[in-house]
JSON list of C-alpha atoms in Angstrom, two decimals:
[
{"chain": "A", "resi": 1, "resn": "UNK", "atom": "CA", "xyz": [-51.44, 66.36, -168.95]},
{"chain": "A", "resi": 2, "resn": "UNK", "atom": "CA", "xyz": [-49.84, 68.38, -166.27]},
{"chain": "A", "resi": 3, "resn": "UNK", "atom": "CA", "xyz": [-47.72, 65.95, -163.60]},
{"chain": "A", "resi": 4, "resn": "UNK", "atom": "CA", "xyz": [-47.47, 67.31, -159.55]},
{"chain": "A", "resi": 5, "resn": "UNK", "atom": "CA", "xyz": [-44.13, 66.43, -159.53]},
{"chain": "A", "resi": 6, "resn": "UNK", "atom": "CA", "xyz": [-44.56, 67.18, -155.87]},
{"chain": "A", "resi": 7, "resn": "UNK", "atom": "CA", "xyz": [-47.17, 64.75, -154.85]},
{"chain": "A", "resi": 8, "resn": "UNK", "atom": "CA", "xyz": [-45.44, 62.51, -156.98]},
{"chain": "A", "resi": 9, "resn": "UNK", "atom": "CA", "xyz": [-42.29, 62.40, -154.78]},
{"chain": "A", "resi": 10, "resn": "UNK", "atom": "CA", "xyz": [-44.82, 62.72, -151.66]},
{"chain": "A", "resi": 11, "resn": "UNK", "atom": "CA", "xyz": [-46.28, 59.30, -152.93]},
{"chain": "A", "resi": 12, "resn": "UNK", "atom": "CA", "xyz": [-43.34, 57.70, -153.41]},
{"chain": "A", "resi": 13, "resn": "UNK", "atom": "CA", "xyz": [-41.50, 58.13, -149.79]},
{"chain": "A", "resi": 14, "resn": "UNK", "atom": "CA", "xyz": [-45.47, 57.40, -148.01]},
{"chain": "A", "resi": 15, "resn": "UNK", "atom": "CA", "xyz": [-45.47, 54.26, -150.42]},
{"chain": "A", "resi": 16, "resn": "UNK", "atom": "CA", "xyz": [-46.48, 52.75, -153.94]},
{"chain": "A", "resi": 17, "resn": "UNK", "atom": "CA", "xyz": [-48.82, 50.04, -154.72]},
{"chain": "A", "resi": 18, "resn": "UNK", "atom": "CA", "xyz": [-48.06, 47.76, -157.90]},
{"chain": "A", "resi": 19, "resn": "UNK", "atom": "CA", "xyz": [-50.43, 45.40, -159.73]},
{"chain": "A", "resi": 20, "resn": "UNK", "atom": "CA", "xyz": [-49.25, 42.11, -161.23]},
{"chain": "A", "resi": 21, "resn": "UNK", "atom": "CA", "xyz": [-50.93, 40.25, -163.50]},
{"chain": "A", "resi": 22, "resn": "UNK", "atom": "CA", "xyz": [-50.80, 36.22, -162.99]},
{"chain": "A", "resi": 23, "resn": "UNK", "atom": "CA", "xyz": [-50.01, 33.36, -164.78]},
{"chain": "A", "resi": 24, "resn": "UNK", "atom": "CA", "xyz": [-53.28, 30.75, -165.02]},
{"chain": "A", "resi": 25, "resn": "UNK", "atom": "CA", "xyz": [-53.22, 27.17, -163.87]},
{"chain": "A", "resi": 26, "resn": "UNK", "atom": "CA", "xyz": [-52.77, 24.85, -166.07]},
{"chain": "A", "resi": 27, "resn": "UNK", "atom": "CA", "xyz": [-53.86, 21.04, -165.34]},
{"chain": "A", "resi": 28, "resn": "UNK", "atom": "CA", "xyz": [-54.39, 19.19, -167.86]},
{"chain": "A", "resi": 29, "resn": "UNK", "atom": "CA", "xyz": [-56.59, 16.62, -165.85]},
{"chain": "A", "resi": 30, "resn": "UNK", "atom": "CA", "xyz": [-58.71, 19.68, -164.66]},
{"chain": "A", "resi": 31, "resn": "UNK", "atom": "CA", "xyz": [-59.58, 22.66, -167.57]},
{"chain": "A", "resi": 32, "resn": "UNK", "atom": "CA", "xyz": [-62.10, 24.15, -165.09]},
{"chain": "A", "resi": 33, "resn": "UNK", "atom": "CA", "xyz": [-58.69, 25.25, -163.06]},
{"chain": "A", "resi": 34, "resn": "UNK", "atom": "CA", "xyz": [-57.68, 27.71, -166.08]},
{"chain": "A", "resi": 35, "resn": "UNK", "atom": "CA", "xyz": [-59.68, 30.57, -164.71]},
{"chain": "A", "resi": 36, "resn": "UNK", "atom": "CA", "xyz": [-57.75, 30.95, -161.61]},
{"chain": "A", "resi": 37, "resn": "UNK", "atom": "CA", "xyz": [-54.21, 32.26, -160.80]},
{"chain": "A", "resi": 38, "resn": "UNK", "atom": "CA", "xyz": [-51.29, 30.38, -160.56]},
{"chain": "A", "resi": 39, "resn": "UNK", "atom": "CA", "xyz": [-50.42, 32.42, -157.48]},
{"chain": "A", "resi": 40, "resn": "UNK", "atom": "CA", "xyz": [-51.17, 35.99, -156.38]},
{"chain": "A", "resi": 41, "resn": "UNK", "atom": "CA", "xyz": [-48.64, 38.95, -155.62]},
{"chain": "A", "resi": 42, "resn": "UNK", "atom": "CA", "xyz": [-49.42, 41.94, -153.48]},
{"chain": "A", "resi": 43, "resn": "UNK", "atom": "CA", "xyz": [-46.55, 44.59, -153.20]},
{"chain": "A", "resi": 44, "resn": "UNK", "atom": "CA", "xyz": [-46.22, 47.80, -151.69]},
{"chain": "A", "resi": 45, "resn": "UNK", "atom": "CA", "xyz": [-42.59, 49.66, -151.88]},
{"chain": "A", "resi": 46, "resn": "UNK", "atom": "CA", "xyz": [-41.74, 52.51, -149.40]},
{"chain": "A", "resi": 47, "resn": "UNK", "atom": "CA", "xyz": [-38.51, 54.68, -149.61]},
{"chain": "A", "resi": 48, "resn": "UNK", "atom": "CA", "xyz": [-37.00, 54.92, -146.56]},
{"chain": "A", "resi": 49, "resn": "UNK", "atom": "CA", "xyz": [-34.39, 56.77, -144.99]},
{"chain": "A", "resi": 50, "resn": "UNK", "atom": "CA", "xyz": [-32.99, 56.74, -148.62]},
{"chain": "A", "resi": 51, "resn": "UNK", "atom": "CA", "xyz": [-33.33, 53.25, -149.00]},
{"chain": "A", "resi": 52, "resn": "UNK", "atom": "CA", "xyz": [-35.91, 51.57, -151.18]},
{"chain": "A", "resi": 53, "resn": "UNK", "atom": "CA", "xyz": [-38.14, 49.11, -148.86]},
{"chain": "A", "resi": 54, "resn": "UNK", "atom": "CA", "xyz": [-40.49, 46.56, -150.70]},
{"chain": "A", "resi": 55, "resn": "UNK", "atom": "CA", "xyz": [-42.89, 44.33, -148.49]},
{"chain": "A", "resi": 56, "resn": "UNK", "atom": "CA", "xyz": [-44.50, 41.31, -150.83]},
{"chain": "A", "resi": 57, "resn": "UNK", "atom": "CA", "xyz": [-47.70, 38.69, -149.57]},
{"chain": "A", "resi": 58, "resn": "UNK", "atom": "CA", "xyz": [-47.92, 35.94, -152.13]},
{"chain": "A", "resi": 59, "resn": "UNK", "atom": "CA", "xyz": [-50.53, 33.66, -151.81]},
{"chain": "A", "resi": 60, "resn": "UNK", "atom": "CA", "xyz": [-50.92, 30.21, -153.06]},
{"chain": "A", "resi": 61, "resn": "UNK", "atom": "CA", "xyz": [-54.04, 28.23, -154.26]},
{"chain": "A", "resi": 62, "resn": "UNK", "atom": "CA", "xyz": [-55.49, 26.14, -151.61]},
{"chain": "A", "resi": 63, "resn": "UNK", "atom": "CA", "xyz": [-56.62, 22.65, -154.20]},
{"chain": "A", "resi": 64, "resn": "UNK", "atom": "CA", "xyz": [-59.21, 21.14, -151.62]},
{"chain": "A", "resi": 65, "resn": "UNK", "atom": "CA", "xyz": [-61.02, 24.75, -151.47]},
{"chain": "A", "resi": 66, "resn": "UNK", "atom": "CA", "xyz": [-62.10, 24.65, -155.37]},
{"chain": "A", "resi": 67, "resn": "UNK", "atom": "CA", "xyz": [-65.68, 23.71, -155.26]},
{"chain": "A", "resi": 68, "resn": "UNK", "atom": "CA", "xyz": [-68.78, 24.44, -158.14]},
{"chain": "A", "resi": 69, "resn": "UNK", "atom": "CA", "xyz": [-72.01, 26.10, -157.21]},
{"chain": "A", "resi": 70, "resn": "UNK", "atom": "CA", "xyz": [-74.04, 26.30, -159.93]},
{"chain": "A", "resi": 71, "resn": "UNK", "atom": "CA", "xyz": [-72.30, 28.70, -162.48]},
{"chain": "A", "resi": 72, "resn": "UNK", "atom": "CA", "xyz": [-69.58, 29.16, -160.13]},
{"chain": "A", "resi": 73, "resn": "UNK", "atom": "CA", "xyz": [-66.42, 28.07, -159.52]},
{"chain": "A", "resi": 74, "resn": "UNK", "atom": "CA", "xyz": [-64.32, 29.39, -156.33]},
{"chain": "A", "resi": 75, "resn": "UNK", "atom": "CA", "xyz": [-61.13, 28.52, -154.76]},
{"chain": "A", "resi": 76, "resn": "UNK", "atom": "CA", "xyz": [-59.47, 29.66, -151.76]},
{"chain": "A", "resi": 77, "resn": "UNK", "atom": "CA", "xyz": [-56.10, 30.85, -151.63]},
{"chain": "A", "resi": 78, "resn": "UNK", "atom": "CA", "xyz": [-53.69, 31.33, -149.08]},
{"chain": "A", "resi": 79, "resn": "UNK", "atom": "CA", "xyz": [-50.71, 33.66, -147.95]},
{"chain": "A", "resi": 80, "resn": "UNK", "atom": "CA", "xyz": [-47.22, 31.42, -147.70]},
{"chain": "A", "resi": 81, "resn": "UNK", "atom": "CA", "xyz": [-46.05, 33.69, -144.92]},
{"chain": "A", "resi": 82, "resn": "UNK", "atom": "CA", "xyz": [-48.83, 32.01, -142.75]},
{"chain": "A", "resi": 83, "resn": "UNK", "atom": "CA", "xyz": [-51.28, 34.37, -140.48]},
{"chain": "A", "resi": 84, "resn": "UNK", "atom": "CA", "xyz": [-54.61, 34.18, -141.14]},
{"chain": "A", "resi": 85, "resn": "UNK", "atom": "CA", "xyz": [-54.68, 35.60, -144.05]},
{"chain": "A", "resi": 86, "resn": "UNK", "atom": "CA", "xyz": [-56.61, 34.61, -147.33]},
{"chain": "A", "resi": 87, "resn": "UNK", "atom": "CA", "xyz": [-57.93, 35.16, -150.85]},
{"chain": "A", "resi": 88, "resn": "UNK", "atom": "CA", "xyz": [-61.28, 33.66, -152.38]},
{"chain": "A", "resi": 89, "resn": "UNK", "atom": "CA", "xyz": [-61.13, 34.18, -155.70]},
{"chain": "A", "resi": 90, "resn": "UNK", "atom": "CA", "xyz": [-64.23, 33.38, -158.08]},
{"chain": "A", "resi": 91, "resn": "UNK", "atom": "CA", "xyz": [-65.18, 32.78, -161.65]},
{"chain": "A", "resi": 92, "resn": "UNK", "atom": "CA", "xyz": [-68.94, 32.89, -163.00]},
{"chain": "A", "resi": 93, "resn": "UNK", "atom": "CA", "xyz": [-68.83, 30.70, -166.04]},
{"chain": "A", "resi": 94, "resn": "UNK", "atom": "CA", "xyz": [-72.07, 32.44, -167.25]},
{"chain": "A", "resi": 95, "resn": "UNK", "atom": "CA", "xyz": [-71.65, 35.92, -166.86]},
{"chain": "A", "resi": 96, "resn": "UNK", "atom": "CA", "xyz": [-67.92, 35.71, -167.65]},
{"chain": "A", "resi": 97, "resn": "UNK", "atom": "CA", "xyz": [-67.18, 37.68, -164.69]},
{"chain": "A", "resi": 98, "resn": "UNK", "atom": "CA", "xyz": [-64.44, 37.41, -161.69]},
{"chain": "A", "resi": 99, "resn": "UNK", "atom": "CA", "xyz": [-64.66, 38.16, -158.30]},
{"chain": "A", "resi": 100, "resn": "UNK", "atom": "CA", "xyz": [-61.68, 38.55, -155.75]},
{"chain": "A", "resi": 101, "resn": "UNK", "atom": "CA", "xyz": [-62.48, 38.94, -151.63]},
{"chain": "A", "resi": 102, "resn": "UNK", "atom": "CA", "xyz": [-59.23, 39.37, -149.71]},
{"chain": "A", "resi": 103, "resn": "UNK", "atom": "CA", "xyz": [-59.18, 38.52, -145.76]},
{"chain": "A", "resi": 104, "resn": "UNK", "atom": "CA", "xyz": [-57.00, 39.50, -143.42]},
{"chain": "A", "resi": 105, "resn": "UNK", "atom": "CA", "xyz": [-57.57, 38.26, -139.24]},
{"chain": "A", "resi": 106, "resn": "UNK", "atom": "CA", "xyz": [-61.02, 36.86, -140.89]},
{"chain": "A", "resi": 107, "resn": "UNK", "atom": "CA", "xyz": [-61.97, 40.52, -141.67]},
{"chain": "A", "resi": 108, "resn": "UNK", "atom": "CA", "xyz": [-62.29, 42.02, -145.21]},
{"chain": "A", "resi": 109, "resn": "UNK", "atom": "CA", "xyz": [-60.27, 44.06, -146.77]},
{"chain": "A", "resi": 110, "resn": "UNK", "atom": "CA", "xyz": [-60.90, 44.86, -150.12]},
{"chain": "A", "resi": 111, "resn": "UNK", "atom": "CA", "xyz": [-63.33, 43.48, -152.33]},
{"chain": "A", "resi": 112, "resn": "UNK", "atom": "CA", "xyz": [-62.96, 43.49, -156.70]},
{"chain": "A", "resi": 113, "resn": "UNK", "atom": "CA", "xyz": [-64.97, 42.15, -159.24]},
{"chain": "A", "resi": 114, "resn": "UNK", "atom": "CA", "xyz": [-64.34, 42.39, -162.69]},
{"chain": "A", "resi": 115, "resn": "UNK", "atom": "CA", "xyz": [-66.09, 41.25, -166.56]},
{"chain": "A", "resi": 116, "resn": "UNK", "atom": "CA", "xyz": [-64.28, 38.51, -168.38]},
{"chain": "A", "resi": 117, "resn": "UNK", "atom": "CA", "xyz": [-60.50, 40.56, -168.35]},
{"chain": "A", "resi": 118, "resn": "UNK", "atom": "CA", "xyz": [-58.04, 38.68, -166.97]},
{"chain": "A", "resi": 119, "resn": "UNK", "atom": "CA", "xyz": [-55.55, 41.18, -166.83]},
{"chain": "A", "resi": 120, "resn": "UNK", "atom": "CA", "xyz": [-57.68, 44.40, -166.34]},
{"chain": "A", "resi": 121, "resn": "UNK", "atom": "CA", "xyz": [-59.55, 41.85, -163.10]},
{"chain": "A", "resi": 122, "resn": "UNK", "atom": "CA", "xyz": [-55.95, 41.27, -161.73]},
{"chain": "A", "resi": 123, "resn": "UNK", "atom": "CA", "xyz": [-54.56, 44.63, -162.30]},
{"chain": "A", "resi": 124, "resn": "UNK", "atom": "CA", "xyz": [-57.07, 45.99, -159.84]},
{"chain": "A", "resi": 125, "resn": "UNK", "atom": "CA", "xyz": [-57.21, 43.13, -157.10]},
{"chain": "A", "resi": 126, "resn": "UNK", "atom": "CA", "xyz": [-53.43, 43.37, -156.41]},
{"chain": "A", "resi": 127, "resn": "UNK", "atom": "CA", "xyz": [-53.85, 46.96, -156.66]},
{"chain": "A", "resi": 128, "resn": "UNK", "atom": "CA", "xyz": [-54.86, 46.70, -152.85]},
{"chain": "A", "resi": 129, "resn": "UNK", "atom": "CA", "xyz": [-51.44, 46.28, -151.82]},
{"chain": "A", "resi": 130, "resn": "UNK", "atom": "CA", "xyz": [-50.51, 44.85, -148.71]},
{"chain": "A", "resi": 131, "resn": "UNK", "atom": "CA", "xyz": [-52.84, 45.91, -145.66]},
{"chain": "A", "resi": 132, "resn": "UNK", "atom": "CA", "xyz": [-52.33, 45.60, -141.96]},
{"chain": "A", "resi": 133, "resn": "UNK", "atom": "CA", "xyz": [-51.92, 42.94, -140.27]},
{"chain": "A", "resi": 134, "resn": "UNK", "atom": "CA", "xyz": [-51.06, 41.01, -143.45]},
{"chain": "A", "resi": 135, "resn": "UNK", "atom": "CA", "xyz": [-47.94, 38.62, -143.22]},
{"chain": "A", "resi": 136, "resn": "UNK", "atom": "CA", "xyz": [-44.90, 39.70, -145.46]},
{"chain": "A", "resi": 137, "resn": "UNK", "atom": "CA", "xyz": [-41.74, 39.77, -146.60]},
{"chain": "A", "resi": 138, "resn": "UNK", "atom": "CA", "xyz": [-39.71, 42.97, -146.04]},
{"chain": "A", "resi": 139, "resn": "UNK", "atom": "CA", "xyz": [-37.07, 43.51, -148.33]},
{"chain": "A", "resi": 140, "resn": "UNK", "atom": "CA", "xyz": [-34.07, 46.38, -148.55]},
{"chain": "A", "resi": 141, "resn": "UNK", "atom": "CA", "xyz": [-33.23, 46.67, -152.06]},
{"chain": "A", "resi": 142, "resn": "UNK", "atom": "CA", "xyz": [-29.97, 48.24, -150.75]},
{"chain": "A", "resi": 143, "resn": "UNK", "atom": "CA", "xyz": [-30.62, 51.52, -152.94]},
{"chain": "A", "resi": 144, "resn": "UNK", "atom": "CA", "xyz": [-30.43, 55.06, -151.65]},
{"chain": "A", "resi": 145, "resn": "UNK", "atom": "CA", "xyz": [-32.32, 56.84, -153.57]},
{"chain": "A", "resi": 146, "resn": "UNK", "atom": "CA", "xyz": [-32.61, 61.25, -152.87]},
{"chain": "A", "resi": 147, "resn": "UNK", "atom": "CA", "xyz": [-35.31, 61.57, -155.75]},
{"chain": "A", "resi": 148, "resn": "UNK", "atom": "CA", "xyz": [-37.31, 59.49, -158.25]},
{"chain": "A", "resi": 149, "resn": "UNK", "atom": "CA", "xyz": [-36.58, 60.68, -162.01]},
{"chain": "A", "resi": 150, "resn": "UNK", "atom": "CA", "xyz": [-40.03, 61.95, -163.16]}
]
């Protein structure tokens, strides 16, 4: 496989999404909770001026959202940085199959749905990064950085 180093490095100063893959809940009082996220990170790092820039939206479950339809379970989470700003995130107990909405100023912005893979589901939702509008948390890593390695 042959690697444009050159849109590599063009990637990595315009910006770089991450996925992360989250823990589940675990209540012992509630097992139906196990098929949602302990909490949800979005990332996007930027290099800047020669210093590495990372902006992170983690979102929190919102309990007294969780409701049953049917086969369905959903629960509403939200970002700690405030705004309006939310995920729903739902689980058919049927099909086996998630589904993750994210909103930002009540207007969608991405949309994933996923069969029963946890980590294959997540990897893709927090693949949308951080989007505008979202509230974040900037962070210099203090690192200049010329070139990324490849």
């Amino acid at each position: 496989m042959n690697i444009d180093k050159e849109k590599v490095q063009k990637a990595i100063k315009s910006g770089i999404f991450f996925s992360f893959i989250p823990r589940r809940l675990q209540i012992a009082s509630n097992s139906q909770l196990s098929n949602f996220p302990l909490k949800v990170l979005f990332m996007k790092k930027k290099i800047k001026n020669g210093n590495i820039i990372t902006g992170t939206a983690l979102y929190e479950p919102d309990f007294d959202t969780f409701e049953k339809n049917g086969n369905i379970y959903l629960m509403r989470y939200y970002n700690i940085y405030g705004g309006d700003c939310c995920l729903v995130i739902a689980f058919d107990i049927i099909k086996k199959k998630y589904y993750g909405q994210k909103y930002i100023n009540r207007k969608s912005v991405g949309f994933v749905d996923g069969e029963n893979d946890w980590n294959l589901f997540f990897i893709n939702f927090t693949m949308l990064g951080l989007s505008n509008g979202e509230r974040c948390r900037f962070e210099n890593l203090g690192e200049k950085i010329d070139k990324i390695a490849i």
